Amino acid sequence: MDYIDVLVVEDDPMVADIHQNYVNSVDGFRVVGMVDNGLKALDFLRKRPVRLVILDIFLPGLDGLGALERIRESGSNVDVIIISASRDKATVNKTLQAGAFDYIVKPFAFDRMKAALQAFRQVVHRLTEGPNQVDQQDIDNLLLARNKKNIQTVLPKGLNPNVLEKVEALLTKVDKPLSSVETAEAIGVSRITARRYLEYLVASDKAVMEREYQEVGRPINKYELIR
């Protein structure tokens, strides 16, 4: 099998190991290196070119955005998938303008990464197989393959699809973000249970979480569906 070699750039060792296990579990991919900052990533790529980089944004020294910009300046044909906790629109825009193949927000479900890798593999296949010349239909199919994310949702153990449906229905009906307490009271479950389902929706890229800061006390996490 021809593998797509992957470099993981992540400063949290536990998260890096998770990324490695996820990537290696998808057919056709293998992690050949892991480094913890942008400068080490650039040095690695000079010595051992790869086809894909899994890149965090918040890194010590040279951050992910700086590393991505230097990769592009070097003329390397390596592609990059960003996996980061950063939800800042300006950061997302800069990474996409710099040519990132995809942007995945932490925390995320494995299916989201798997879908991104499968889409990338399909694009690589379309660009490397067959005749060198392409027509408009070929280009349209290429762009469709790049943007298509067939994510099949399998609920983690302990989550009930009926409760999940109630949570999603509630978030769909209201016109404002809800906390886990508000969600729990509305559907008749405990706050901890409500939070598990809300966090699952965030990890599945179906909802977003924002912190609402109070004049006193700790901030409150509020959740809203992505519409």
PDB file of N, CA, C and O in Angstrom, residues 77-106:
ATOM      1  N   ASN A  77       5.255  21.493  -1.303  1.00  0.00           N
ATOM      2  CA  ASN A  77       3.918  21.088  -1.744  1.00  0.00           C
ATOM      3  C   ASN A  77       3.168  20.314  -0.664  1.00  0.00           C
ATOM      4  O   ASN A  77       2.147  19.684  -0.938  1.00  0.00           O
ATOM      5  N   VAL A  78       3.658  20.360   0.574  1.00  0.00           N
ATOM      6  CA  VAL A  78       2.986  19.667   1.666  1.00  0.00           C
ATOM      7  C   VAL A  78       1.653  20.351   1.964  1.00  0.00           C
ATOM      8  O   VAL A  78       1.525  21.570   1.863  1.00  0.00           O
ATOM      9  N   ASP A  79       0.644  19.552   2.286  1.00  0.00           N
ATOM     10  CA  ASP A  79      -0.650  20.100   2.684  1.00  0.00           C
ATOM     11  C   ASP A  79      -0.767  20.091   4.200  1.00  0.00           C
ATOM     12  O   ASP A  79      -0.073  19.331   4.895  1.00  0.00           O
ATOM     13  N   VAL A  80      -1.667  20.934   4.709  1.00  0.00           N
ATOM     14  CA  VAL A  80      -1.783  21.133   6.157  1.00  0.00           C
ATOM     15  C   VAL A  80      -3.244  21.069   6.576  1.00  0.00           C
ATOM     16  O   VAL A  80      -4.105  21.693   5.945  1.00  0.00           O
ATOM     17  N   ILE A  81      -3.503  20.303   7.621  1.00  0.00           N
ATOM     18  CA  ILE A  81      -4.803  20.321   8.291  1.00  0.00           C
ATOM     19  C   ILE A  81      -4.588  20.916   9.675  1.00  0.00           C
ATOM     20  O   ILE A  81      -3.771  20.419  10.449  1.00  0.00           O
ATOM     21  N   ILE A  82      -5.296  21.997   9.960  1.00  0.00           N
ATOM     22  CA  ILE A  82      -5.198  22.644  11.263  1.00  0.00           C
ATOM     23  C   ILE A  82      -6.127  21.941  12.246  1.00  0.00           C
ATOM     24  O   ILE A  82      -7.295  21.692  11.945  1.00  0.00           O
ATOM     25  N   ILE A  83      -5.598  21.612  13.425  1.00  0.00           N
ATOM     26  CA  ILE A  83      -6.424  21.109  14.527  1.00  0.00           C
ATOM     27  C   ILE A  83      -6.088  21.965  15.731  1.00  0.00           C
ATOM     28  O   ILE A  83      -4.995  21.872  16.289  1.00  0.00           O
ATOM     29  N   SER A  84      -7.028  22.817  16.136  1.00  0.00           N
ATOM     30  CA  SER A  84      -6.713  23.813  17.159  1.00  0.00           C
ATOM     31  C   SER A  84      -7.950  24.178  17.965  1.00  0.00           C
ATOM     32  O   SER A  84      -9.084  24.031  17.497  1.00  0.00           O
ATOM     33  N   ALA A  85      -7.714  24.672  19.172  1.00  0.00           N
ATOM     34  CA  ALA A  85      -8.803  25.185  20.004  1.00  0.00           C
ATOM     35  C   ALA A  85      -9.167  26.611  19.618  1.00  0.00           C
ATOM     36  O   ALA A  85     -10.156  27.154  20.109  1.00  0.00           O
ATOM     37  N   SER A  86      -8.393  27.226  18.741  1.00  0.00           N
ATOM     38  CA  SER A  86      -8.652  28.610  18.344  1.00  0.00           C
ATOM     39  C   SER A  86      -9.912  28.699  17.493  1.00  0.00           C
ATOM     40  O   SER A  86     -10.035  28.031  16.467  1.00  0.00           O
ATOM     41  N   ARG A  87     -10.841  29.550  17.934  1.00  0.00           N
ATOM     42  CA  ARG A  87     -12.079  29.780  17.184  1.00  0.00           C
ATOM     43  C   ARG A  87     -12.125  31.206  16.623  1.00  0.00           C
ATOM     44  O   ARG A  87     -13.165  31.649  16.140  1.00  0.00           O
ATOM     45  N   ASP A  88     -11.015  31.906  16.716  1.00  0.00           N
ATOM     46  CA  ASP A  88     -10.948  33.288  16.262  1.00  0.00           C
ATOM     47  C   ASP A  88     -11.094  33.359  14.745  1.00  0.00           C
ATOM     48  O   ASP A  88     -10.362  32.701  14.002  1.00  0.00           O
ATOM     49  N   LYS A  89     -12.037  34.162  14.277  1.00  0.00           N
ATOM     50  CA  LYS A  89     -12.317  34.235  12.844  1.00  0.00           C
ATOM     51  C   LYS A  89     -11.103  34.702  12.047  1.00  0.00           C
ATOM     52  O   LYS A  89     -10.848  34.214  10.944  1.00  0.00           O
ATOM     53  N   ALA A  90     -10.362  35.655  12.602  1.00  0.00           N
ATOM     54  CA  ALA A  90      -9.190  36.163  11.886  1.00  0.00           C
ATOM     55  C   ALA A  90      -8.154  35.059  11.694  1.00  0.00           C
ATOM     56  O   ALA A  90      -7.546  34.944  10.625  1.00  0.00           O
ATOM     57  N   THR A  91      -7.966  34.239  12.724  1.00  0.00           N
ATOM     58  CA  THR A  91      -7.008  33.139  12.629  1.00  0.00           C
ATOM     59  C   THR A  91      -7.465  32.115  11.603  1.00  0.00           C
ATOM     60  O   THR A  91      -6.678  31.650  10.771  1.00  0.00           O
ATOM     61  N   VAL A  92      -8.745  31.755  11.661  1.00  0.00           N
ATOM     62  CA  VAL A  92      -9.282  30.798  10.692  1.00  0.00           C
ATOM     63  C   VAL A  92      -9.102  31.328   9.277  1.00  0.00           C
ATOM     64  O   VAL A  92      -8.662  30.608   8.368  1.00  0.00           O
ATOM     65  N   ASN A  93      -9.415  32.599   9.080  1.00  0.00           N
ATOM     66  CA  ASN A  93      -9.297  33.200   7.749  1.00  0.00           C
ATOM     67  C   ASN A  93      -7.855  33.182   7.251  1.00  0.00           C
ATOM     68  O   ASN A  93      -7.590  32.852   6.085  1.00  0.00           O
ATOM     69  N   LYS A  94      -6.907  33.507   8.134  1.00  0.00           N
ATOM     70  CA  LYS A  94      -5.499  33.536   7.730  1.00  0.00           C
ATOM     71  C   LYS A  94      -5.003  32.145   7.345  1.00  0.00           C
ATOM     72  O   LYS A  94      -4.244  31.991   6.381  1.00  0.00           O
ATOM     73  N   THR A  95      -5.424  31.126   8.098  1.00  0.00           N
ATOM     74  CA  THR A  95      -4.966  29.772   7.776  1.00  0.00           C
ATOM     75  C   THR A  95      -5.544  29.307   6.440  1.00  0.00           C
ATOM     76  O   THR A  95      -4.847  28.669   5.644  1.00  0.00           O
ATOM     77  N   LEU A  96      -6.798  29.638   6.185  1.00  0.00           N
ATOM     78  CA  LEU A  96      -7.398  29.241   4.912  1.00  0.00           C
ATOM     79  C   LEU A  96      -6.763  30.000   3.752  1.00  0.00           C
ATOM     80  O   LEU A  96      -6.527  29.434   2.682  1.00  0.00           O
ATOM     81  N   GLN A  97      -6.476  31.291   3.961  1.00  0.00           N
ATOM     82  CA  GLN A  97      -5.806  32.068   2.922  1.00  0.00           C
ATOM     83  C   GLN A  97      -4.404  31.535   2.650  1.00  0.00           C
ATOM     84  O   GLN A  97      -3.903  31.632   1.526  1.00  0.00           O
ATOM     85  N   ALA A  98      -3.774  30.974   3.687  1.00  0.00           N
ATOM     86  CA  ALA A  98      -2.430  30.412   3.529  1.00  0.00           C
ATOM     87  C   ALA A  98      -2.465  28.998   2.955  1.00  0.00           C
ATOM     88  O   ALA A  98      -1.417  28.373   2.805  1.00  0.00           O
ATOM     89  N   GLY A  99      -3.669  28.508   2.651  1.00  0.00           N
ATOM     90  CA  GLY A  99      -3.766  27.239   1.944  1.00  0.00           C
ATOM     91  C   GLY A  99      -3.998  26.014   2.796  1.00  0.00           C
ATOM     92  O   GLY A  99      -3.744  24.895   2.336  1.00  0.00           O
ATOM     93  N   ALA A 100      -4.488  26.172   4.035  1.00  0.00           N
ATOM     94  CA  ALA A 100      -4.800  24.997   4.845  1.00  0.00           C
ATOM     95  C   ALA A 100      -5.898  24.187   4.167  1.00  0.00           C
ATOM     96  O   ALA A 100      -6.878  24.744   3.672  1.00  0.00           O
ATOM     97  N   PHE A 101      -5.737  22.881   4.147  1.00  0.00           N
ATOM     98  CA  PHE A 101      -6.728  22.008   3.503  1.00  0.00           C
ATOM     99  C   PHE A 101      -8.013  21.946   4.312  1.00  0.00           C
ATOM    100  O   PHE A 101      -9.110  21.885   3.754  1.00  0.00           O
ATOM    101  N   ASP A 102      -7.884  21.973   5.633  1.00  0.00           N
ATOM    102  CA  ASP A 102      -9.061  21.881   6.501  1.00  0.00           C
ATOM    103  C   ASP A 102      -8.720  22.500   7.847  1.00  0.00           C
ATOM    104  O   ASP A 102      -7.544  22.692   8.182  1.00  0.00           O
ATOM    105  N   TYR A 103      -9.757  22.817   8.604  1.00  0.00           N
ATOM    106  CA  TYR A 103      -9.599  23.419   9.933  1.00  0.00           C
ATOM    107  C   TYR A 103     -10.557  22.706  10.874  1.00  0.00           C
ATOM    108  O   TYR A 103     -11.777  22.765  10.693  1.00  0.00           O
ATOM    109  N   ILE A 104     -10.013  22.013  11.870  1.00  0.00           N
ATOM    110  CA  ILE A 104     -10.813  21.238  12.820  1.00  0.00           C
ATOM    111  C   ILE A 104     -10.638  21.845  14.204  1.00  0.00           C
ATOM    112  O   ILE A 104      -9.515  22.064  14.661  1.00  0.00           O
ATOM    113  N   VAL A 105     -11.754  22.115  14.862  1.00  0.00           N
ATOM    114  CA  VAL A 105     -11.730  22.767  16.169  1.00  0.00           C
ATOM    115  C   VAL A 105     -11.728  21.721  17.284  1.00  0.00           C
ATOM    116  O   VAL A 105     -12.520  20.778  17.275  1.00  0.00           O
ATOM    117  N   LYS A 106     -10.819  21.903  18.243  1.00  0.00           N
ATOM    118  CA  LYS A 106     -10.800  21.057  19.437  1.00  0.00           C
ATOM    119  C   LYS A 106     -11.892  21.522  20.402  1.00  0.00           C
ATOM    120  O   LYS A 106     -12.121  22.727  20.522  1.00  0.00           O
TER     121      LYS A 106
END
